[in-house]
Tab-separated table of C-alpha atoms and ligand atoms in Angstrom:
chain	number	residue	atom	x	y	z
A	1	MET	CA	215.302	122.235	-23.279
A	2	ALA	CA	217.265	124.920	-21.513
A	3	LEU	CA	219.149	123.415	-18.604
A	4	PRO	CA	222.291	124.717	-16.911
A	5	ASP	CA	225.333	122.478	-17.593
A	6	ALA	CA	225.421	121.171	-14.020
A	7	PHE	CA	221.869	119.830	-14.420
A	8	GLN	CA	222.415	117.698	-17.506
A	9	HIS	CA	222.766	114.354	-15.723
A	10	LEU	CA	219.616	113.977	-13.670
A	11	ALA	CA	217.679	110.719	-13.302
A	12	LEU	CA	214.516	112.767	-13.813
A	13	PRO	CA	213.847	116.430	-14.692
A	14	LEU	CA	212.812	117.057	-11.101
A	15	ILE	CA	213.503	119.291	-8.112
A	16	SER	CA	212.398	118.271	-4.624
A	17	ALA	CA	211.147	121.735	-3.599
A	18	PRO	CA	212.319	123.578	-0.469
A	19	MET	CA	209.790	123.421	2.362
A	20	PHE	CA	209.844	125.302	5.643
A	21	LEU	CA	210.203	122.894	8.610
A	22	VAL	CA	209.986	119.886	6.260
A	23	SER	CA	213.155	119.654	4.148
A	24	GLY	CA	216.404	118.854	5.914
A	25	PRO	CA	219.719	117.201	5.070
A	26	GLU	CA	218.352	113.638	5.013
A	27	LEU	CA	215.752	114.491	2.376
A	28	VAL	CA	218.259	116.507	0.331
A	29	ILE	CA	220.949	113.806	0.460
A	30	GLU	CA	218.569	111.008	-0.527
A	31	ALA	CA	217.085	113.066	-3.377
A	32	CYS	CA	220.536	113.868	-4.783
A	33	LYS	CA	221.672	110.261	-4.445
A	34	ALA	CA	218.556	109.161	-6.336
A	35	GLY	CA	219.424	111.612	-9.129
A	36	VAL	CA	216.965	114.453	-8.530
A	37	ILE	CA	217.782	117.935	-7.215
A	38	GLY	CA	217.303	118.139	-3.430
A	39	THR	CA	216.761	121.537	-1.803
A	40	PHE	CA	215.999	123.113	1.573
A	41	PRO	CA	215.310	126.597	2.971
A	42	ALA	CA	218.320	128.069	4.818
A	43	LEU	CA	215.849	129.222	7.502
A	44	ASN	CA	215.106	125.610	8.436
A	45	GLN	CA	218.122	126.018	10.663
A	46	ARG	CA	217.696	128.619	13.371
A	47	SER	CA	221.121	130.208	12.885
A	48	SER	CA	223.746	130.626	10.172
A	49	GLU	CA	226.036	128.352	12.245
A	50	GLY	CA	223.412	125.601	12.100
A	51	PHE	CA	222.947	126.230	8.390
A	52	GLU	CA	226.686	125.770	7.864
A	53	GLU	CA	226.572	122.434	9.702
A	54	TRP	CA	223.873	121.234	7.313
A	55	LEU	CA	225.923	122.345	4.307
A	56	GLN	CA	228.893	120.375	5.650
A	57	THR	CA	226.715	117.304	6.276
A	58	ILE	CA	225.263	117.404	2.762
A	59	ARG	CA	228.586	118.048	1.037
A	60	SER	CA	230.382	115.243	2.862
A	61	ALA	CA	227.534	112.712	2.381
A	62	LEU	CA	227.401	113.414	-1.358
A	63	ASP	CA	231.212	113.329	-1.717
A	64	GLU	CA	231.266	109.989	0.068
A	65	PHE	CA	228.437	108.659	-2.122
A	66	GLU	CA	230.286	109.657	-5.294
A	67	ALA	CA	233.593	108.188	-4.068
A	68	SER	CA	232.052	104.884	-2.974
A	69	THR	CA	229.729	104.306	-5.958
A	70	GLY	CA	231.547	106.028	-8.803
A	71	ARG	CA	228.182	107.619	-9.626
A	72	LYS	CA	227.413	111.302	-9.739
A	73	ALA	CA	224.906	112.723	-7.265
A	74	ALA	CA	222.452	115.336	-8.525
A	75	PRO	CA	223.233	118.947	-7.534
A	76	PHE	CA	221.600	120.366	-4.409
A	77	GLY	CA	220.042	123.739	-3.729
A	78	VAL	CA	219.277	126.236	-0.976
A	79	ASN	CA	216.276	128.553	-0.754
A	80	LEU	CA	217.013	132.093	0.415
A	81	ILE	CA	214.252	134.505	1.377
A	82	VAL	CA	215.169	137.908	-0.066
A	83	HIS	CA	213.070	140.141	2.172
A	84	GLN	CA	213.747	142.697	4.900
A	85	SER	CA	212.407	140.265	7.508
A	86	ASN	CA	215.365	137.948	6.862
A	87	PRO	CA	218.400	139.476	8.601
A	88	ARG	CA	220.525	136.407	7.798
A	89	LEU	CA	220.509	136.857	4.024
A	90	GLN	CA	224.088	138.144	3.581
A	91	ALA	CA	225.603	135.676	6.062
A	92	ASP	CA	223.767	132.736	4.500
A	93	LEU	CA	224.717	133.842	0.994
A	94	ALA	CA	228.372	133.966	2.026
A	95	LEU	CA	228.071	130.377	3.289
A	96	CYS	CA	226.503	129.302	-0.013
A	97	ALA	CA	229.561	130.759	-1.772
A	98	LYS	CA	231.928	129.043	0.683
A	99	TYR	CA	230.299	125.627	0.056
A	100	GLN	CA	229.669	126.325	-3.634
A	101	VAL	CA	225.972	125.529	-3.402
A	102	PRO	CA	225.107	124.665	-7.031
A	103	LEU	CA	221.548	126.069	-6.997
A	104	ILE	CA	220.146	129.073	-5.144
A	105	ILE	CA	216.373	129.432	-5.151
A	106	THR	CA	215.320	132.960	-4.270
A	107	SER	CA	211.857	133.852	-2.996
A	108	LEU	CA	210.246	137.313	-2.900
A	109	GLY	CA	213.117	139.531	-4.071
A	110	ALA	CA	215.054	138.994	-7.318
A	111	VAL	CA	218.205	141.075	-6.975
A	112	ALA	CA	220.930	141.443	-9.623
A	113	GLU	CA	223.732	141.725	-7.012
A	114	LEU	CA	222.752	138.394	-5.506
A	115	VAL	CA	222.568	136.767	-8.945
A	116	ASP	CA	226.058	138.133	-9.751
A	117	ALA	CA	227.441	136.868	-6.443
A	118	VAL	CA	226.127	133.369	-7.143
A	119	HIS	CA	227.419	133.408	-10.720
A	120	ASP	CA	230.834	134.494	-9.418
A	121	TYR	CA	231.292	131.199	-7.577
A	122	GLY	CA	229.745	129.142	-10.404
A	123	GLY	CA	226.222	128.616	-9.035
A	124	VAL	CA	222.886	129.256	-10.720
A	125	VAL	CA	219.821	131.131	-9.475
A	126	PHE	CA	216.202	130.125	-9.933
A	127	HIS	CA	213.539	132.536	-8.714
A	128	ASP	CA	209.978	131.617	-7.834
A	129	VAL	CA	207.127	133.711	-9.174
A	130	ILE	CA	203.343	133.609	-9.174
A	131	ASN	CA	202.742	136.151	-11.933
A	132	VAL	CA	204.222	137.597	-15.115
A	133	ARG	CA	205.124	140.986	-13.607
A	134	HIS	CA	207.440	139.340	-11.068
A	135	ALA	CA	208.744	136.963	-13.727
A	136	LYS	CA	209.801	139.898	-15.949
A	137	LYS	CA	211.466	141.638	-13.015
A	138	ALA	CA	213.413	138.488	-12.130
A	139	ALA	CA	214.363	137.926	-15.773
A	140	SER	CA	215.859	141.406	-15.921
A	141	ALA	CA	217.799	140.730	-12.707
A	142	GLY	CA	219.540	137.965	-14.701
A	143	VAL	CA	218.201	134.818	-13.015
A	144	ASP	CA	218.943	131.503	-14.744
A	145	GLY	CA	215.526	130.008	-14.186
A	146	LEU	CA	211.971	130.979	-13.326
A	147	ILE	CA	209.819	128.747	-11.145
A	148	ALA	CA	206.177	129.197	-12.142
A	149	VAL	CA	204.302	128.617	-8.883
A	150	CYS	CA	200.794	127.953	-10.120
A	151	ALA	CA	197.333	127.487	-8.641
A	152	GLY	CA	196.998	124.798	-6.001
A	153	ALA	CA	200.674	124.626	-5.030
A	154	GLY	CA	201.671	123.938	-1.439
A	155	GLY	CA	203.001	126.927	0.530
A	156	HIS	CA	202.580	130.434	-0.905
A	157	ALA	CA	200.799	129.444	-4.092
A	158	GLY	CA	199.679	131.517	-7.041
A	159	THR	CA	196.296	131.519	-8.728
A	160	LEU	CA	197.247	131.160	-12.383
A	161	SER	CA	196.785	128.041	-14.460
A	162	PRO	CA	200.076	126.404	-15.476
A	163	PHE	CA	198.980	126.603	-19.118
A	164	ALA	CA	198.676	130.376	-18.828
A	165	LEU	CA	201.749	131.125	-16.704
A	166	VAL	CA	204.274	128.814	-18.381
A	167	GLY	CA	203.038	129.818	-21.840
A	168	GLU	CA	203.356	133.521	-21.073
A	169	ILE	CA	206.785	133.190	-19.426
A	170	ARG	CA	208.038	131.263	-22.461
A	171	GLN	CA	207.218	134.248	-24.682
A	172	PHE	CA	209.981	136.375	-23.149
A	173	PHE	CA	212.260	133.926	-21.308
A	174	ASP	CA	214.367	131.278	-23.043
A	175	LYS	CA	216.315	130.044	-20.042
A	176	THR	CA	215.158	127.305	-17.629
A	177	VAL	CA	211.468	127.220	-16.728
A	178	ILE	CA	210.345	125.107	-13.789
A	179	LEU	CA	206.702	124.222	-13.104
A	180	SER	CA	205.374	124.111	-9.534
A	181	GLY	CA	201.955	123.180	-8.195
A	182	CYS	CA	200.136	119.874	-7.604
A	183	LEU	CA	202.671	117.623	-9.336
A	184	SER	CA	202.717	114.185	-7.702
A	185	SER	CA	203.455	111.511	-10.310
A	186	GLY	CA	205.848	110.688	-13.129
A	187	GLN	CA	203.023	111.436	-15.533
A	188	ASP	CA	202.806	114.926	-13.990
A	189	ILE	CA	206.538	115.439	-14.622
A	190	ALA	CA	206.090	114.441	-18.263
A	191	THR	CA	203.092	116.780	-18.485
A	192	ALA	CA	205.149	119.675	-17.122
A	193	GLN	CA	207.586	119.154	-19.997
A	194	MET	CA	204.792	118.880	-22.545
A	195	LEU	CA	203.530	122.216	-21.236
A	196	GLY	CA	206.849	123.846	-22.027
A	197	ALA	CA	208.685	123.595	-18.693
A	198	ASP	CA	212.198	122.143	-18.459
A	199	LEU	CA	211.929	120.868	-14.904
A	200	ALA	CA	209.181	119.835	-12.516
A	201	TYR	CA	209.073	121.100	-8.919
A	202	MET	CA	207.425	118.863	-6.298
A	203	GLY	CA	206.765	119.871	-2.726
A	204	THR	CA	203.834	118.103	-1.086
A	205	ARG	CA	204.734	114.722	-2.633
A	206	PHE	CA	208.078	114.886	-0.793
A	207	ILE	CA	206.445	115.763	2.573
A	208	ASN	CA	205.214	112.176	2.458
A	209	THR	CA	208.594	110.502	2.342
A	210	ARG	CA	210.314	108.757	5.226
A	211	GLU	CA	213.181	111.249	5.138
A	212	SER	CA	211.093	114.421	5.462
A	213	GLN	CA	210.985	116.166	8.832
A	214	ALA	CA	207.176	116.354	8.867
A	215	ALA	CA	205.328	114.767	11.811
A	216	ASP	CA	203.639	111.405	11.179
A	217	GLU	CA	200.218	113.005	11.849
A	218	TYR	CA	200.929	115.529	9.071
A	219	LYS	CA	201.768	112.724	6.642
A	220	ASP	CA	198.625	110.806	7.659
A	221	MET	CA	196.520	113.924	7.081
A	222	ILE	CA	197.925	114.210	3.543
A	223	VAL	CA	197.128	110.555	2.834
A	224	ASP	CA	193.530	111.163	3.958
A	225	ALA	CA	193.086	114.516	2.177
A	226	ALA	CA	191.639	115.505	-1.202
A	227	ALA	CA	191.740	118.838	-3.059
A	228	GLY	CA	188.578	119.990	-1.240
A	229	ASP	CA	190.478	119.826	2.066
A	230	ILE	CA	192.915	122.531	0.981
A	231	VAL	CA	192.137	126.083	2.120
A	232	TYR	CA	193.742	129.005	0.244
A	233	THR	CA	194.053	131.956	2.608
A	234	PRO	CA	196.280	134.947	3.383
A	235	GLU	CA	195.168	134.935	7.032
A	236	ILE	CA	197.718	132.465	8.389
A	237	SER	CA	201.052	133.732	7.100
A	238	GLY	CA	200.130	137.169	5.719
A	239	VAL	CA	200.397	136.004	2.093
A	240	PRO	CA	197.943	133.652	0.342
A	241	ALA	CA	198.954	130.055	0.988
A	242	ASN	CA	197.374	126.603	0.980
A	243	PHE	CA	196.709	124.820	4.261
A	244	LEU	CA	195.127	121.523	5.264
A	245	ARG	CA	191.635	122.232	6.569
A	246	PRO	CA	191.759	119.595	9.362
A	247	SER	CA	194.939	121.203	10.735
A	248	LEU	CA	193.217	124.619	10.866
A	249	VAL	CA	190.316	123.061	12.749
A	250	ALA	CA	192.704	121.300	15.137
A	251	ALA	CA	194.333	124.695	15.838
A	252	GLY	CA	190.977	126.052	17.015
A	253	LEU	CA	190.351	128.086	13.848
A	254	ASP	CA	187.250	128.238	11.689
A	255	PRO	CA	188.629	127.764	8.138
A	256	ASP	CA	185.644	129.593	6.663
A	257	ASN	CA	185.919	132.632	8.961
A	258	LEU	CA	189.585	133.380	9.488
A	259	ALA	CA	190.526	136.692	11.090
A	260	PRO	CA	192.472	139.089	8.829
A	261	LYS	CA	196.211	139.069	9.298
A	262	LYS	CA	198.173	142.238	8.554
A	263	ASP	CA	201.871	141.553	9.063
A	264	ILE	CA	204.087	139.451	6.821
A	265	ASP	CA	206.950	137.547	8.355
A	266	PHE	CA	208.611	134.636	6.661
A	267	GLY	CA	211.246	133.941	9.261
A	268	LYS	CA	208.982	133.289	12.231
A	269	GLU	CA	206.268	130.897	13.178
A	270	LEU	CA	202.959	132.636	13.756
A	271	GLN	CA	200.558	132.248	16.641
A	272	ALA	CA	197.085	130.755	16.260
A	273	PRO	CA	194.328	130.959	18.919
A	274	LYS	CA	194.866	127.526	20.403
A	275	GLU	CA	197.863	127.354	22.703
A	276	GLY	CA	200.839	125.718	21.042
A	277	ALA	CA	199.278	126.018	17.581
A	278	LYS	CA	201.615	127.657	15.084
A	279	ALA	CA	201.577	128.291	11.351
A	280	TRP	CA	203.662	125.696	9.453
A	281	LYS	CA	204.431	123.794	12.661
A	282	THR	CA	200.921	122.576	13.527
A	283	ILE	CA	198.876	124.424	10.895
A	284	TRP	CA	200.109	122.383	8.008
A	285	SER	CA	200.512	123.412	4.384
A	286	ALA	CA	199.910	121.158	1.391
A	287	GLY	CA	198.996	121.542	-2.257
A	288	GLN	CA	195.851	120.443	-4.049
A	289	GLY	CA	197.628	117.350	-5.403
A	290	VAL	CA	197.115	115.604	-2.031
A	291	ALA	CA	194.471	113.205	-3.353
A	292	ASN	CA	197.165	111.610	-5.516
A	293	ILE	CA	199.368	110.815	-2.517
A	294	HIS	CA	198.568	107.551	-0.749
A	295	ASP	CA	201.708	106.511	1.085
A	296	VAL	CA	205.017	107.409	2.722
A	297	PRO	CA	207.791	105.727	0.723
A	298	THR	CA	211.519	106.342	1.032
A	299	VAL	CA	212.867	108.968	-1.359
A	300	ALA	CA	214.666	106.232	-3.316
A	301	GLU	CA	211.425	104.246	-3.710
A	302	LEU	CA	209.531	107.355	-4.716
A	303	VAL	CA	212.077	108.384	-7.371
A	304	GLN	CA	212.099	104.859	-8.824
A	305	ARG	CA	208.302	104.938	-9.035
A	306	LEU	CA	208.329	108.397	-10.622
A	307	GLN	CA	210.807	107.152	-13.223
A	308	ASP	CA	208.577	104.168	-14.079
A	309	GLU	CA	205.517	106.415	-14.361
A	310	TYR	CA	207.429	108.972	-16.439
A	311	GLN	CA	208.515	106.231	-18.831
A	312	ALA	CA	204.978	104.850	-19.110
A	313	ALA	CA	203.591	108.351	-19.745
A	314	GLY	CA	206.131	108.866	-22.535
A	315	GLU	CA	205.202	105.572	-24.165
A	316	ARG	CA	201.508	106.376	-23.909
A	317	PHE	CA	202.063	109.769	-25.491
A	318	SER	CA	204.083	108.330	-28.311
A	319	ARG	CA	201.194	105.927	-29.092
A	320	LEU	CA	198.779	108.878	-28.941
A	321	SER	CA	200.897	111.027	-31.220
A	322	GLN	CA	201.026	108.213	-33.766
A	323	ARG	CA	197.285	107.897	-33.628
A	324	TYR	CA	196.588	111.613	-33.920
A	325	GLY	CA	199.642	112.536	-35.966
A	326	VAL	CA	198.061	111.410	-39.231
A	327	ALA	CA	197.340	113.967	-41.903
A	328	ALA	CA	193.800	115.317	-41.825
A	329	GLY	CA	191.488	113.200	-43.920
A	330	GLU	CA	193.632	110.040	-43.648
A	331	GLY	CA	191.572	108.802	-40.736
A	332	ILE	CA	192.648	107.270	-37.463
A	333	ALA	CA	195.095	104.347	-37.454
A	334	GLU	CA	193.097	101.157	-36.986
A	335	GLY	CA	193.325	99.324	-33.710
A	336	ALA	CA	195.739	101.846	-32.197
A	337	ALA	CA	195.829	100.805	-28.544
A	338	LEU	CA	196.009	103.739	-26.178
B	1	FMN	C1	204.956	122.837	3.936
B	1	FMN	C2	205.493	123.673	2.842
B	1	FMN	C3	206.465	124.602	3.118
B	1	FMN	C4	207.003	125.398	2.093
B	1	FMN	N1	208.012	126.261	2.393
B	1	FMN	C5	208.622	126.944	1.392
B	1	FMN	C6	209.762	127.748	1.669
B	1	FMN	O1	210.226	127.866	2.798
B	1	FMN	N2	210.330	128.404	0.624
B	1	FMN	C7	209.848	128.281	-0.659
B	1	FMN	O2	210.419	128.884	-1.574
B	1	FMN	N3	208.778	127.517	-0.940
B	1	FMN	C8	208.164	126.834	0.048
B	1	FMN	N4	207.098	126.017	-0.241
B	1	FMN	C9	206.646	125.888	-1.640
B	1	FMN	C10	207.370	124.738	-2.345
B	1	FMN	O3	208.735	125.027	-2.491
B	1	FMN	C11	206.735	124.426	-3.725
B	1	FMN	O4	206.648	125.583	-4.502
B	1	FMN	C12	205.343	123.826	-3.594
B	1	FMN	O5	205.295	122.913	-2.525
B	1	FMN	C13	204.946	123.116	-4.872
B	1	FMN	O6	203.614	122.730	-4.864
B	1	FMN	P1	203.149	121.245	-4.409
B	1	FMN	O7	203.304	121.229	-2.921
B	1	FMN	O8	201.730	121.203	-4.832
B	1	FMN	O9	204.024	120.263	-5.072
B	1	FMN	C14	206.533	125.256	0.760
B	1	FMN	C15	205.530	124.303	0.507
B	1	FMN	C16	205.017	123.518	1.513
B	1	FMN	C17	203.974	122.489	1.191
């Protein structure tokens, strides 16, 4: 395990992933109170002033929680888009330093100056990657963790299997590795660790919580969806991403014949043919793990359930390892219940 010091006291090795238009202060606060890392994209607020208000809200809610319960909240994190289309980067980074945001998650660009600036105030930087080339670049920029965004993830997903990407990253990177893509249960969190990751990263599962900012129709669509309802396409946001097929249809698009899109812009919502239809806002993203999501619990209920499942998965594995851990030729332990 390679975890930064500030992350040693989590209830689960889990990050509630940042999601455009979905993660806000309520979700972050409840995740941190429940003992898992809560995060949000800075761009979920339309201005740096609004972003600062959210930082104040989160800081004061977590301070109050710690003072009134005597328990420690998990650290929280902010996602910054490091790309020329984000003119707020420097202003938002300065606010992260002012409020000592414990975790910065960078997307697109991994820049040594930014990593140094975050280290200077005592924060850590995780960078999300979909391939080994970007992972090596980010490692040499000095990031503290690499988020392996694998096939089937919600948002801008990769195409690599987690077995391949985590395994390859581990060959040159001994800091924190975080696995992203289709994780929905406590068993999935345990599996991420078995695969060699230190932390699990869950997006879509947290869309379907009471505290997320997603519309009820979005949550219902996730409950009804299976992996076959997820369309992987670059034509909505300019970069390959996973979207819910019924939301593409509702926007007046033909999911199997989408028009090519040339520009990339992460800060704006994008227009679709049907009036009022916009990428992320009404054309909804989700990962292939949707079939394992059946409800909309509170974050606290969800984290409790994930802990129970994680525990059960660990017990099951320890029975399995006893059964299969015998020396070759000794045979299988009799009556080993799996
Ligand atoms: C609706 C939605 C919006 C997202 N927005 C962002 C974002 O703004 N920044 C980011 O780094 N990742 C974003 N992601 C990706 C998630 O942080 C995470 O990598 C992904 O959801 C994990 O896969 P899963 O959804 O299968 O759990 C988004 C994902 C979804 C589903």
